[in-house]
Tab-separated table of C-alpha atoms in Angstrom:
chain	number	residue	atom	x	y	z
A	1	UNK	CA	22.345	-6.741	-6.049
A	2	UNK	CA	19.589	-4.362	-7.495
A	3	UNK	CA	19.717	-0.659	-7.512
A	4	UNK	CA	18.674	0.789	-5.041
A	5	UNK	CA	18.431	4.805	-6.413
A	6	UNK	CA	15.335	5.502	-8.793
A	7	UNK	CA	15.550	5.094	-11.609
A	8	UNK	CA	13.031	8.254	-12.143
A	9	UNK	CA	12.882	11.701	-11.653
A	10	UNK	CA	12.792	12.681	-8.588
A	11	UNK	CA	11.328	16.204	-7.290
A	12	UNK	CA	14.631	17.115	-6.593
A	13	UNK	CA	15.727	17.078	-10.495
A	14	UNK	CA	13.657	20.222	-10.902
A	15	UNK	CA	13.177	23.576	-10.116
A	16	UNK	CA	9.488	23.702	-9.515
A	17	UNK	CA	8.421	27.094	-7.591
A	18	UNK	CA	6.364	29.358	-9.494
A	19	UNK	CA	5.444	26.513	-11.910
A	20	UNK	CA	1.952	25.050	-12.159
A	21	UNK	CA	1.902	21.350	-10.833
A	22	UNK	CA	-0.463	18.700	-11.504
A	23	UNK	CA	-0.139	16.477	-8.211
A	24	UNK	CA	-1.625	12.885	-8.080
A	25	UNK	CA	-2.577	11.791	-4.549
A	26	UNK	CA	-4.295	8.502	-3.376
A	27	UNK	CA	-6.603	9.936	-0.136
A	28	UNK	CA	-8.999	7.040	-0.698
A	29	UNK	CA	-10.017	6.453	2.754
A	30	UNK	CA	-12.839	4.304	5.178
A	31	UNK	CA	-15.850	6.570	5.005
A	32	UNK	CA	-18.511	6.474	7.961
A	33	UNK	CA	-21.669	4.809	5.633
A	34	UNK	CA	-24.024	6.772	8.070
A	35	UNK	CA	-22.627	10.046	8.507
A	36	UNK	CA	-20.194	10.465	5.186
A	37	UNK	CA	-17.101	10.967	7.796
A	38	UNK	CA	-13.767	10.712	6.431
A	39	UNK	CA	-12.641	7.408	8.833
A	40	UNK	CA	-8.809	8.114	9.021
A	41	UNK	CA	-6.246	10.709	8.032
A	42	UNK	CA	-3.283	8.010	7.385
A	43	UNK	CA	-3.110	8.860	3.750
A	44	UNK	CA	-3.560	12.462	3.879
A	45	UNK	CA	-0.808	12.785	6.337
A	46	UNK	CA	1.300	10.488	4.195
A	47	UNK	CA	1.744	13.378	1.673
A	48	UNK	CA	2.145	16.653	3.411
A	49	UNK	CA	5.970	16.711	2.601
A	50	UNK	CA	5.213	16.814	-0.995
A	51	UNK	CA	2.450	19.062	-0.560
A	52	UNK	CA	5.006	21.290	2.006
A	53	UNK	CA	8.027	20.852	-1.139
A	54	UNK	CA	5.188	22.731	-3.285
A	55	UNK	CA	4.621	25.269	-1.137
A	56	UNK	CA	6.037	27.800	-4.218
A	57	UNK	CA	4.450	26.224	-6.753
A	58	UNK	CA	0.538	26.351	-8.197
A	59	UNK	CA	-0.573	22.958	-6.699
A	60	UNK	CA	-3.776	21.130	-8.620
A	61	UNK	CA	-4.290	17.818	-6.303
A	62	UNK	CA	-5.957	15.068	-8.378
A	63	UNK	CA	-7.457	12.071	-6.367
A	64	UNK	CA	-9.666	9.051	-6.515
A	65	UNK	CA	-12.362	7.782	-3.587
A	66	UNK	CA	-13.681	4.476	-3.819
A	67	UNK	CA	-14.906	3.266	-7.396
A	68	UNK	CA	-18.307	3.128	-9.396
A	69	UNK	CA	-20.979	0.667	-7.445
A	70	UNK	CA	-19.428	1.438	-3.930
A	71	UNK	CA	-21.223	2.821	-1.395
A	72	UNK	CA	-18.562	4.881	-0.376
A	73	UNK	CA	-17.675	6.250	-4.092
A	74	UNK	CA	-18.345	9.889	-3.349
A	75	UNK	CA	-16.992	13.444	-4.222
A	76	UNK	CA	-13.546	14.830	-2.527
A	77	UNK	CA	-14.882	17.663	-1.653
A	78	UNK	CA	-14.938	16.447	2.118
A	79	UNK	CA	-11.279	15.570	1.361
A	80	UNK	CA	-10.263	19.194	0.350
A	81	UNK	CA	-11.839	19.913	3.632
A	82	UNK	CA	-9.615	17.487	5.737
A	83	UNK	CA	-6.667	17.848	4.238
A	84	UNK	CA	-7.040	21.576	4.383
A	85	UNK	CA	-7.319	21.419	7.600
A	86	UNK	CA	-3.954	18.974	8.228
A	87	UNK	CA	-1.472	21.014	6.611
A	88	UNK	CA	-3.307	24.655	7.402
A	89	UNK	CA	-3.560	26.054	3.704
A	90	UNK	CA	-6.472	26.818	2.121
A	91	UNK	CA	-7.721	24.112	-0.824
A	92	UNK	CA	-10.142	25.744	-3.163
A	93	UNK	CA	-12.627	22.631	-4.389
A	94	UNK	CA	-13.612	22.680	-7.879
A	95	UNK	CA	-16.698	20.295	-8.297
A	96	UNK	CA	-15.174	19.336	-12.245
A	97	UNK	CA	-12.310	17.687	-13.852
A	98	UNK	CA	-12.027	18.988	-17.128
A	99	UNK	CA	-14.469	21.180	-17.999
A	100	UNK	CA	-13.673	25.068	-18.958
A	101	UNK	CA	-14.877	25.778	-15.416
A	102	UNK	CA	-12.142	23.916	-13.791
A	103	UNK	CA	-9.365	24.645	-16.702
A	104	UNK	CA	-10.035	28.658	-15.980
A	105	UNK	CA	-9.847	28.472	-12.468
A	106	UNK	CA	-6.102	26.237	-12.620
A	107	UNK	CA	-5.208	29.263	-15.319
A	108	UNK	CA	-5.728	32.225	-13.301
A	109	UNK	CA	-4.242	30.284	-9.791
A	110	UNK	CA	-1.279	32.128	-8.271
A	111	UNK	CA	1.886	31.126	-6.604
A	112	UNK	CA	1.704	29.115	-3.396
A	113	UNK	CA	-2.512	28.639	-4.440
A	114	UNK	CA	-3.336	25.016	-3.984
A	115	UNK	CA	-7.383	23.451	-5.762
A	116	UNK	CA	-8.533	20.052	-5.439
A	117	UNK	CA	-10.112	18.224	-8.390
A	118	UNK	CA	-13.221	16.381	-8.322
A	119	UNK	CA	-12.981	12.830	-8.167
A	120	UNK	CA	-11.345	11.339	-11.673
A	121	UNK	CA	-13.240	7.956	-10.857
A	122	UNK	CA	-16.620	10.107	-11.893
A	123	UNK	CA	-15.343	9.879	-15.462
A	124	UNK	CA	-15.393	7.009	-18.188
A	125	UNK	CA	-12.370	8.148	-19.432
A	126	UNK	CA	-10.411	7.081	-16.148
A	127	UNK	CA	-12.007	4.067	-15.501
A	128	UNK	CA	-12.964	2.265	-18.967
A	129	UNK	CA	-9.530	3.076	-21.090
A	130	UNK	CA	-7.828	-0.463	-21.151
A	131	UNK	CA	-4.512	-0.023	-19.511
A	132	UNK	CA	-2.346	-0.719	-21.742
A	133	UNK	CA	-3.900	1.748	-24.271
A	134	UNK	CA	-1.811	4.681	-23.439
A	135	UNK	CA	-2.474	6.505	-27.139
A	136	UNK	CA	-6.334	6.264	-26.637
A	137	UNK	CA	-5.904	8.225	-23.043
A	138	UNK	CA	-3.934	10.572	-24.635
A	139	UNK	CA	-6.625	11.404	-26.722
A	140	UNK	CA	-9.064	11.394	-24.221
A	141	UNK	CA	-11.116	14.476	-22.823
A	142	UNK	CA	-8.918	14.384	-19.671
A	143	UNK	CA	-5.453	14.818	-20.918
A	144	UNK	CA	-6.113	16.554	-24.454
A	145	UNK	CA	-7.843	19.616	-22.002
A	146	UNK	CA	-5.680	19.207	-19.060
A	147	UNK	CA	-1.863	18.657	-20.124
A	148	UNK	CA	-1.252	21.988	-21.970
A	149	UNK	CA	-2.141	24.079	-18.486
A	150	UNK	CA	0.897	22.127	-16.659
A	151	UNK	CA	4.530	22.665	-16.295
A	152	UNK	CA	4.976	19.016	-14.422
A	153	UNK	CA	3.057	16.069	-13.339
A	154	UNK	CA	3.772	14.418	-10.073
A	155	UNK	CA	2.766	10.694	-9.247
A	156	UNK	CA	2.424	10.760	-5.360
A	157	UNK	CA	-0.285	7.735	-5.033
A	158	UNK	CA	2.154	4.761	-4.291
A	159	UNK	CA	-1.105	2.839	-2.992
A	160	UNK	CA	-1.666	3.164	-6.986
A	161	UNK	CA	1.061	2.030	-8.622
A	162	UNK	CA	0.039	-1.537	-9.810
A	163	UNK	CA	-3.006	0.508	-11.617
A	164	UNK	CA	-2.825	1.661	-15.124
A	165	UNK	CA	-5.528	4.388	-15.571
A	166	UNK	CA	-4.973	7.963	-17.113
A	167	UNK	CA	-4.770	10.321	-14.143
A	168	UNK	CA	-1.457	8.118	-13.566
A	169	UNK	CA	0.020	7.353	-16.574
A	170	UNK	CA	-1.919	9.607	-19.384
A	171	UNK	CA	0.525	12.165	-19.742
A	172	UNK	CA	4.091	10.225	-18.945
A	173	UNK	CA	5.005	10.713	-22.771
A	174	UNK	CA	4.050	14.357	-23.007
A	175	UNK	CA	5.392	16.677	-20.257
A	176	UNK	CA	7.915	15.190	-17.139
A	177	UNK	CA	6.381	13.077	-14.728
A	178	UNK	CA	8.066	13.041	-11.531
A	179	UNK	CA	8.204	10.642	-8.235
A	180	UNK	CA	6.706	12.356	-5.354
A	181	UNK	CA	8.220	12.099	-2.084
A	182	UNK	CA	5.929	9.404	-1.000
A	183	UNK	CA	6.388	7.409	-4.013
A	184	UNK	CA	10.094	8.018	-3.830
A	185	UNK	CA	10.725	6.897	-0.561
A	186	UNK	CA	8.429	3.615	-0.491
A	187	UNK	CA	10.579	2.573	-3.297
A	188	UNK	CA	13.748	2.958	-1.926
A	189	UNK	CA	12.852	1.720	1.708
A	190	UNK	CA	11.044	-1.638	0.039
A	191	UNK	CA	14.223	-1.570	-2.261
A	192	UNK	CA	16.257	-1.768	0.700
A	193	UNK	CA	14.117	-4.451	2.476
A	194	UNK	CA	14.309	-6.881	-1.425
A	195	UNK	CA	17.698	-5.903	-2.261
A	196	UNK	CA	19.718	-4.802	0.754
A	197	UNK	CA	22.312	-6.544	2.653
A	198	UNK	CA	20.706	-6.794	6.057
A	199	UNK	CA	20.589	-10.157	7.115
A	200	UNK	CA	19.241	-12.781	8.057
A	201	UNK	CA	16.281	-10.999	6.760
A	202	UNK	CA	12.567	-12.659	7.813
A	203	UNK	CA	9.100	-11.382	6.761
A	204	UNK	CA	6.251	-11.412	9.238
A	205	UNK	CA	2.930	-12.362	7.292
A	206	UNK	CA	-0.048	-12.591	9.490
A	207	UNK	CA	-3.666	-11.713	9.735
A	208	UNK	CA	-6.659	-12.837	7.650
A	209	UNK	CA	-5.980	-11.599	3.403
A	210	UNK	CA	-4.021	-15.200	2.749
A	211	UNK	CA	-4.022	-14.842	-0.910
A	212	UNK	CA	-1.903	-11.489	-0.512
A	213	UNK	CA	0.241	-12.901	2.109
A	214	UNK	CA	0.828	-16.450	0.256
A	215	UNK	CA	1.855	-14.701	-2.913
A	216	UNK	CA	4.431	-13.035	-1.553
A	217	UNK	CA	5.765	-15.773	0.139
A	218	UNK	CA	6.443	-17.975	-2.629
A	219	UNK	CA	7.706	-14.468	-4.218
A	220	UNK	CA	10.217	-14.122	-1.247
A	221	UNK	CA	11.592	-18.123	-1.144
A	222	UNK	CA	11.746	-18.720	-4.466
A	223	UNK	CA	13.792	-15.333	-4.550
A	224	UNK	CA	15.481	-15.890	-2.083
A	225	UNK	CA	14.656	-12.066	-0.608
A	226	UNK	CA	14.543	-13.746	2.986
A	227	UNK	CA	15.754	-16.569	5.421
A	228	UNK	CA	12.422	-17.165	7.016
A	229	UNK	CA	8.483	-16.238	6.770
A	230	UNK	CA	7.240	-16.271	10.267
A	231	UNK	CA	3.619	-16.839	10.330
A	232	UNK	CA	0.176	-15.875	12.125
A	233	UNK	CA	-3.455	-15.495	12.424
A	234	UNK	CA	-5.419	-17.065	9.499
A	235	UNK	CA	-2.220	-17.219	7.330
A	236	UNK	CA	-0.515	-18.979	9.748
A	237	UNK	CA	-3.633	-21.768	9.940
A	238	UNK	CA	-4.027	-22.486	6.314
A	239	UNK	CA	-0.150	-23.948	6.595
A	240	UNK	CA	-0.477	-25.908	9.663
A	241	UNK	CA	-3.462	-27.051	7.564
A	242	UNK	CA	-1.436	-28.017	4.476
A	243	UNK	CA	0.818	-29.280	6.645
A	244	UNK	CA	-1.222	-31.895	7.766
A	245	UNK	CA	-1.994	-30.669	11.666
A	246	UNK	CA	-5.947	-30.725	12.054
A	247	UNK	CA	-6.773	-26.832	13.101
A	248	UNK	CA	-10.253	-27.584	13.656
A	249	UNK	CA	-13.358	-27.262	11.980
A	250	UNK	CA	-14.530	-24.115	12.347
A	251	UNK	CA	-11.024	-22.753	11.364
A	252	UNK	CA	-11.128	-24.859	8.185
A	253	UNK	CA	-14.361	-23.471	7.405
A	254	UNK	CA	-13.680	-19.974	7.963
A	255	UNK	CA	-10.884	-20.299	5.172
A	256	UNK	CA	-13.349	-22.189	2.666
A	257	UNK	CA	-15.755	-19.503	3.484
A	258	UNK	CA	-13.525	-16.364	2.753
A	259	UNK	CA	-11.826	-18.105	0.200
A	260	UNK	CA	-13.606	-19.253	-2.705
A	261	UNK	CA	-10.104	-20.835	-4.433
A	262	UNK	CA	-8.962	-22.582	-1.024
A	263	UNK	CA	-8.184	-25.634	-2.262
A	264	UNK	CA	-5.734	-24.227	-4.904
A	265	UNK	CA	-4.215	-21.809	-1.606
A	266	UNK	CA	-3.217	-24.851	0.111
A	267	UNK	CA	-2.133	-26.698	-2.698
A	268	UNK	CA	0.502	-23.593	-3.302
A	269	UNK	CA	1.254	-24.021	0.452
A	270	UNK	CA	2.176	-26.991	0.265
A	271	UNK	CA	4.301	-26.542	-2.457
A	272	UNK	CA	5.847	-23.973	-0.564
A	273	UNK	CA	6.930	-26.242	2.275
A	274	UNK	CA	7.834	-28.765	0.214
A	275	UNK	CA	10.383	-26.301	-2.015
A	276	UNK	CA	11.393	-24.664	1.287
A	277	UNK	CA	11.635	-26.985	4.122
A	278	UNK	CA	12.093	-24.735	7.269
A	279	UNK	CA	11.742	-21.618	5.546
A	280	UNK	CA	8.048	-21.269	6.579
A	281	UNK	CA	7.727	-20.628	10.524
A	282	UNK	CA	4.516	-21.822	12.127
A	283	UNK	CA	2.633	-21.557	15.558
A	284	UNK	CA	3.763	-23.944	17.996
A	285	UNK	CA	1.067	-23.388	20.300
A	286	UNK	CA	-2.371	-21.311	20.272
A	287	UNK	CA	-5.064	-19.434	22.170
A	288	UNK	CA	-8.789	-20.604	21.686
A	289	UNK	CA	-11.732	-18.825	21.716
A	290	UNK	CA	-14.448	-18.900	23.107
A	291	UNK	CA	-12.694	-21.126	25.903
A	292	UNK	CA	-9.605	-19.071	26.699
A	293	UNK	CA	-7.939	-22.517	25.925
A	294	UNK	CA	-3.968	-22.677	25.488
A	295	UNK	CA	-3.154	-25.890	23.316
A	296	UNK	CA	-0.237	-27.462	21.348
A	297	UNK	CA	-0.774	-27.328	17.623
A	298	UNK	CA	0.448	-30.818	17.767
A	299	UNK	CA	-2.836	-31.618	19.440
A	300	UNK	CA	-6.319	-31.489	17.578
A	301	UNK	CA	-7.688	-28.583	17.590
A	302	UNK	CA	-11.511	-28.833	18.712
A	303	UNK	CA	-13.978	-27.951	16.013
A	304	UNK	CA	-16.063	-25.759	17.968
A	305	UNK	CA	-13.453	-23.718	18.482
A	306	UNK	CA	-11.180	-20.910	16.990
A	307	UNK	CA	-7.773	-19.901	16.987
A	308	UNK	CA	-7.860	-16.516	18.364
A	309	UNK	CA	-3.685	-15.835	19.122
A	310	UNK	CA	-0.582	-17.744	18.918
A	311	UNK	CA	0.494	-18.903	22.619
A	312	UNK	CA	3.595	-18.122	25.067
A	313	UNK	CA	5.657	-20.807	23.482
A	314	UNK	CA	5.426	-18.993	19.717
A	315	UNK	CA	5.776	-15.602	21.330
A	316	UNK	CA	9.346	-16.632	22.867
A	317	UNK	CA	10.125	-18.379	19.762
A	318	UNK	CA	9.122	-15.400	17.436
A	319	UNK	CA	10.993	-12.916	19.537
A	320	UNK	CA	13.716	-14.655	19.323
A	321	UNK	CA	13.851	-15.031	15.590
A	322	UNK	CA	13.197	-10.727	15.591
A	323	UNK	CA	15.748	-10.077	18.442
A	324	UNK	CA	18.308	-12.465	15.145
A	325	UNK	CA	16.873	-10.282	12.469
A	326	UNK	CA	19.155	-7.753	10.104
A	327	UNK	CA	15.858	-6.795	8.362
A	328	UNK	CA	11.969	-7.386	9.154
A	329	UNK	CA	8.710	-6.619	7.493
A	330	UNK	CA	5.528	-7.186	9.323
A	331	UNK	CA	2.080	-7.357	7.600
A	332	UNK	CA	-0.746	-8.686	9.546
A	333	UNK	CA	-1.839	-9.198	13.467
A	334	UNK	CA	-1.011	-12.424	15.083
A	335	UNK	CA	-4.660	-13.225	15.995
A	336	UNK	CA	-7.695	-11.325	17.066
A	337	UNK	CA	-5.969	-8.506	18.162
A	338	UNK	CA	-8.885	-6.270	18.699
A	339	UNK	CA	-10.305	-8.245	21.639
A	340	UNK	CA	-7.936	-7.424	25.021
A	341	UNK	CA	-7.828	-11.460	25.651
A	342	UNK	CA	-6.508	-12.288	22.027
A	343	UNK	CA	-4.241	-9.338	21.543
A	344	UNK	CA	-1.218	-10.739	23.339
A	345	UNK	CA	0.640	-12.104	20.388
A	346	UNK	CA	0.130	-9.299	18.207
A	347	UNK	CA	1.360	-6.940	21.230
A	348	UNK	CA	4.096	-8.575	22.127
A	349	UNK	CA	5.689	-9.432	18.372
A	350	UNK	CA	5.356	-5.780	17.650
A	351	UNK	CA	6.891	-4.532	20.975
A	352	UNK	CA	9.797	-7.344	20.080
A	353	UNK	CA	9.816	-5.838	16.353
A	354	UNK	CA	9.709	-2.330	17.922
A	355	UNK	CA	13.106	-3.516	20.301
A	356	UNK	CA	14.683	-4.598	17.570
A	357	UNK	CA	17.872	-2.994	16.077
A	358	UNK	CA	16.750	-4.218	12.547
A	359	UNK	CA	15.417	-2.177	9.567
A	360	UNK	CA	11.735	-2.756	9.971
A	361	UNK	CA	9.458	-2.114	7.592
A	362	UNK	CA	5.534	-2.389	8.472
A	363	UNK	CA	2.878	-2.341	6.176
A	364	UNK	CA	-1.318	-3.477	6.200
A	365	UNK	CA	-3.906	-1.101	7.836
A	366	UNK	CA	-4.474	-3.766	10.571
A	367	UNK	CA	-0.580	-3.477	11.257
A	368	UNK	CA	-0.328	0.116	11.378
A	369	UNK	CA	-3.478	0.474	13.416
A	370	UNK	CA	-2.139	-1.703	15.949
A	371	UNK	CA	1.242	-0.053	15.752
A	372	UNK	CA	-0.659	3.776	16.638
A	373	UNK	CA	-2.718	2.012	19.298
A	374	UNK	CA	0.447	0.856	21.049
A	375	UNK	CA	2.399	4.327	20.434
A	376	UNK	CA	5.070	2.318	18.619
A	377	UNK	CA	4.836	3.987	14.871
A	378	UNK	CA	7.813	5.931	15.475
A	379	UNK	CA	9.991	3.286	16.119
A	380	UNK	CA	9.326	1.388	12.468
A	381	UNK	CA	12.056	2.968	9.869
A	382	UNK	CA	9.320	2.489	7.553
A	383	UNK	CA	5.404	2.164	7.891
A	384	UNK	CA	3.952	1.173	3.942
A	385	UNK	CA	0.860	3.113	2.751
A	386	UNK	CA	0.759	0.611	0.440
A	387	UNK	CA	-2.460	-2.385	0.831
A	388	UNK	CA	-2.271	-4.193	-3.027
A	389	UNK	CA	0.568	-1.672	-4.410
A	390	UNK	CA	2.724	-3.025	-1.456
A	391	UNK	CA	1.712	-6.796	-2.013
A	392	UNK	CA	2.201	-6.256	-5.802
A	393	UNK	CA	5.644	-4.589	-5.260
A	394	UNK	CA	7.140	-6.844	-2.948
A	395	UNK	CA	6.356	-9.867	-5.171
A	396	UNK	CA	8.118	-8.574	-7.742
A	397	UNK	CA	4.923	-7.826	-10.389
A	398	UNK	CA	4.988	-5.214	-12.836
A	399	UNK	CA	4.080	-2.002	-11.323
A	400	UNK	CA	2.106	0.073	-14.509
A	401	UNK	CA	2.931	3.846	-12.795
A	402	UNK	CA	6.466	3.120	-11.981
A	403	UNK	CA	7.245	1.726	-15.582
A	404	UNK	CA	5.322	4.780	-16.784
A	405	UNK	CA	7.803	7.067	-14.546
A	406	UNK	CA	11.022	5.407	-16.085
A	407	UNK	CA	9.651	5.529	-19.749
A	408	UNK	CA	8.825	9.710	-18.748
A	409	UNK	CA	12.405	10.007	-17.871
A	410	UNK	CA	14.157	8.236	-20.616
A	411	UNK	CA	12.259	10.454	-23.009
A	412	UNK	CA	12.424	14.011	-21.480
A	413	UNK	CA	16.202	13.583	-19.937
A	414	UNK	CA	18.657	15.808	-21.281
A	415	UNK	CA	15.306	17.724	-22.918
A	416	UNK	CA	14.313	19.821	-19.590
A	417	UNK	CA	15.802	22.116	-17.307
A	418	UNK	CA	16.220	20.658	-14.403
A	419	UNK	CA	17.923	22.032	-10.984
């Protein structure tokens, strides 16, 4: 079995009051395209214990919103505001990076003062530098002027971690970089989900992203990380599809649609089923919409018509398999959960999940937003901030910040004073 400590430094290898902290966040968020409103305060919230653990410390938060060409690609300074007001300290904005400006105002901060960096996506230097280059970002503008004013860099933007671009990984070879408490804990809670001894152990991959979802369950079989992959909502179709039961036309289409490599999905699915016979858990029954229709998925499915939640016989069935479980992790609704008539399934898998005396780990902003909207967050051991960081993890790719963490540790341990 895998390790399940880091294999980084941790914040809790260092004494890091009174020092001056360069803190890497990920508050990308939904912004309102009308009014500029910050749509959600999930991430923000997601790092006020390593914001509260640098209470004694001079805190310089560097973040990212949206990317170049995006309508939503915008300064933080509405950020600073928000997440000003969520953990009640005051967050001076500095409209700058790198300039003198911004490098005088992080050398005169005091103890316990906290500033907010514009956002690092506004420079070349952050989003051009190939990332595997790490020598040309270390000669860049951005860490040749910012390194020498701090102490210690923290990595708190697990959402991140499968990116390689210099506000993450610039500086790992020339002062400590260290896990934030986010970043430390999603590791070790999806550790203990891959590598743990919880069985049986089944994944829940639902909703309508079925590249993600498929990925990780070939990941997870061919692994062997779980005993089952129970399915719904569109990723659930496109293997009754490659299965050979006809899910309709207008199902079918909505894949080929939203899926411009569809046929080489369900030639992967049914590869899948064919490696792991039993190992993939399908629908047994459906809700249709617009009809209000409950059919077998032995049955054709008619082509006006779309599959809109799995039925009573694949709720049983799937609460059964969760009431089994040692370990879950849920990513995706079971149908159309927004619409009262289609939100059965998803309600009533989550409330089994929720009943369940297995680690559960939930992840997907669909999930979670179902999980709030039924008051049942607190119940999950683990809820993932994580959208292509968690997808990337769990399938085992290489994750560019985390290797960047490990190589800053082998190089400065034994070199720093630590705790």
């Amino acid at each position: 079995m895998a390790k399940l400590s880091p294999d980084f430094f941790t914040m809790d290898d260092f004494d890091l009051e009174e020092k001056t902290v360069y803190l890497r966040l990920d508050i990308n968020s939904p912004i309102n395209p009308i009014t500029g409103e910050i749509i959600g305060i999930s991430r923000f919230l997601s790092h006020t214990e390593t914001i509260s653990t640098l209470r004694h410390s001079k805190v310089v938060l560097v973040g990212h919103q949206s990317r170049p060409g995006k309508d939503d690609f915008t300064t933080l300074e509405h950020h600073s505001r928000q997440l000003q007001r969520i953990i009640g300290r005051k967050i001076t904005f500095v409209d700058e990076l790198y300039s003198s400006s911004a490098r005088g105002a992080i050398s005169s901060m005091a103890e316990g003062e906290i500033i907010m960096l514009e956002n690092s996506r506004f420079y070349s230097e952050e989003t051009d530098i190939p990332g595997d280059d790490i020598e040309r970002m270390e000669q860049s503008n951005f860490v040749k002027r910012l390194e020498p004013l701090f102490d210690y860099f923290v990595i708190d933007a697990f959402p991140a971690i499968h990116r390689s671009q210099t506000s993450l990984v610039g500086f790992h070879r020339l002062k400590p970089n260290i896990a934030g408490k986010l970043v430390e804990k999603e590791v070790i809670m999806l550790d203990r989900f891959r590598f743990g001894k919880e069985n049986p152990k089944f994944a829940i991959l639902a909703g309508s992203k079925i590249d993600d979802s498929i990925k990780v369950s070939r990941s997870f079989l061919d692994l062997d990380t779980v005993t089952g992959i129970i399915t719904g909502g569109v990723v659930g179709n496109i293997f009754l599809w490659a299965s050979g039961k006809d899910i309709g036309k207008k199902n079918r289409d909505f894949i080929m649609k939203n899926n411009k490599n569809h046929e080489s999905l369900l030639e992967i699915c049914r590869n899948i089923l064919r490696d792991h016979p039993g190992k993939i858990i399908m629908p047994m029954d459906a809700v249709l919409s617009p009809s209000g229709k409950r059919v077998s998925m032995d049955d054709k499915i008619p082509d006006d018509e779309t599959i809109a939640d799995i039925g009573l016989e694949t709720i049983a069935k799937y609460s059964e398999i969760i009431e089994s479980a040692g370990a879950i992790f849920m990513n995706g609704p079971m149908g159309i959960y927004e619409i009262p008539e289609y939100s059965v399934g998803t309600r009533e898998v989550i409330t089994a999940l929720a009943s369940s005396d297995a680690l559960k780990i939930a992840g997907g902003g669909h999930t979670l937003s179902a999980l709030e909207h039924l008051g049942l967050m607190k119940r999950m051991d683990h809820a993932s901030t994580g959208g292509g960081a968690l997808i990337s993890y769990l399938s085992g790719e290489p994750m560019p910040v985390l290797e960047a963490l490990r190589e800053s540790k082998r190089i400065f341990k034994g070199k720093v004073n630590g705790k």
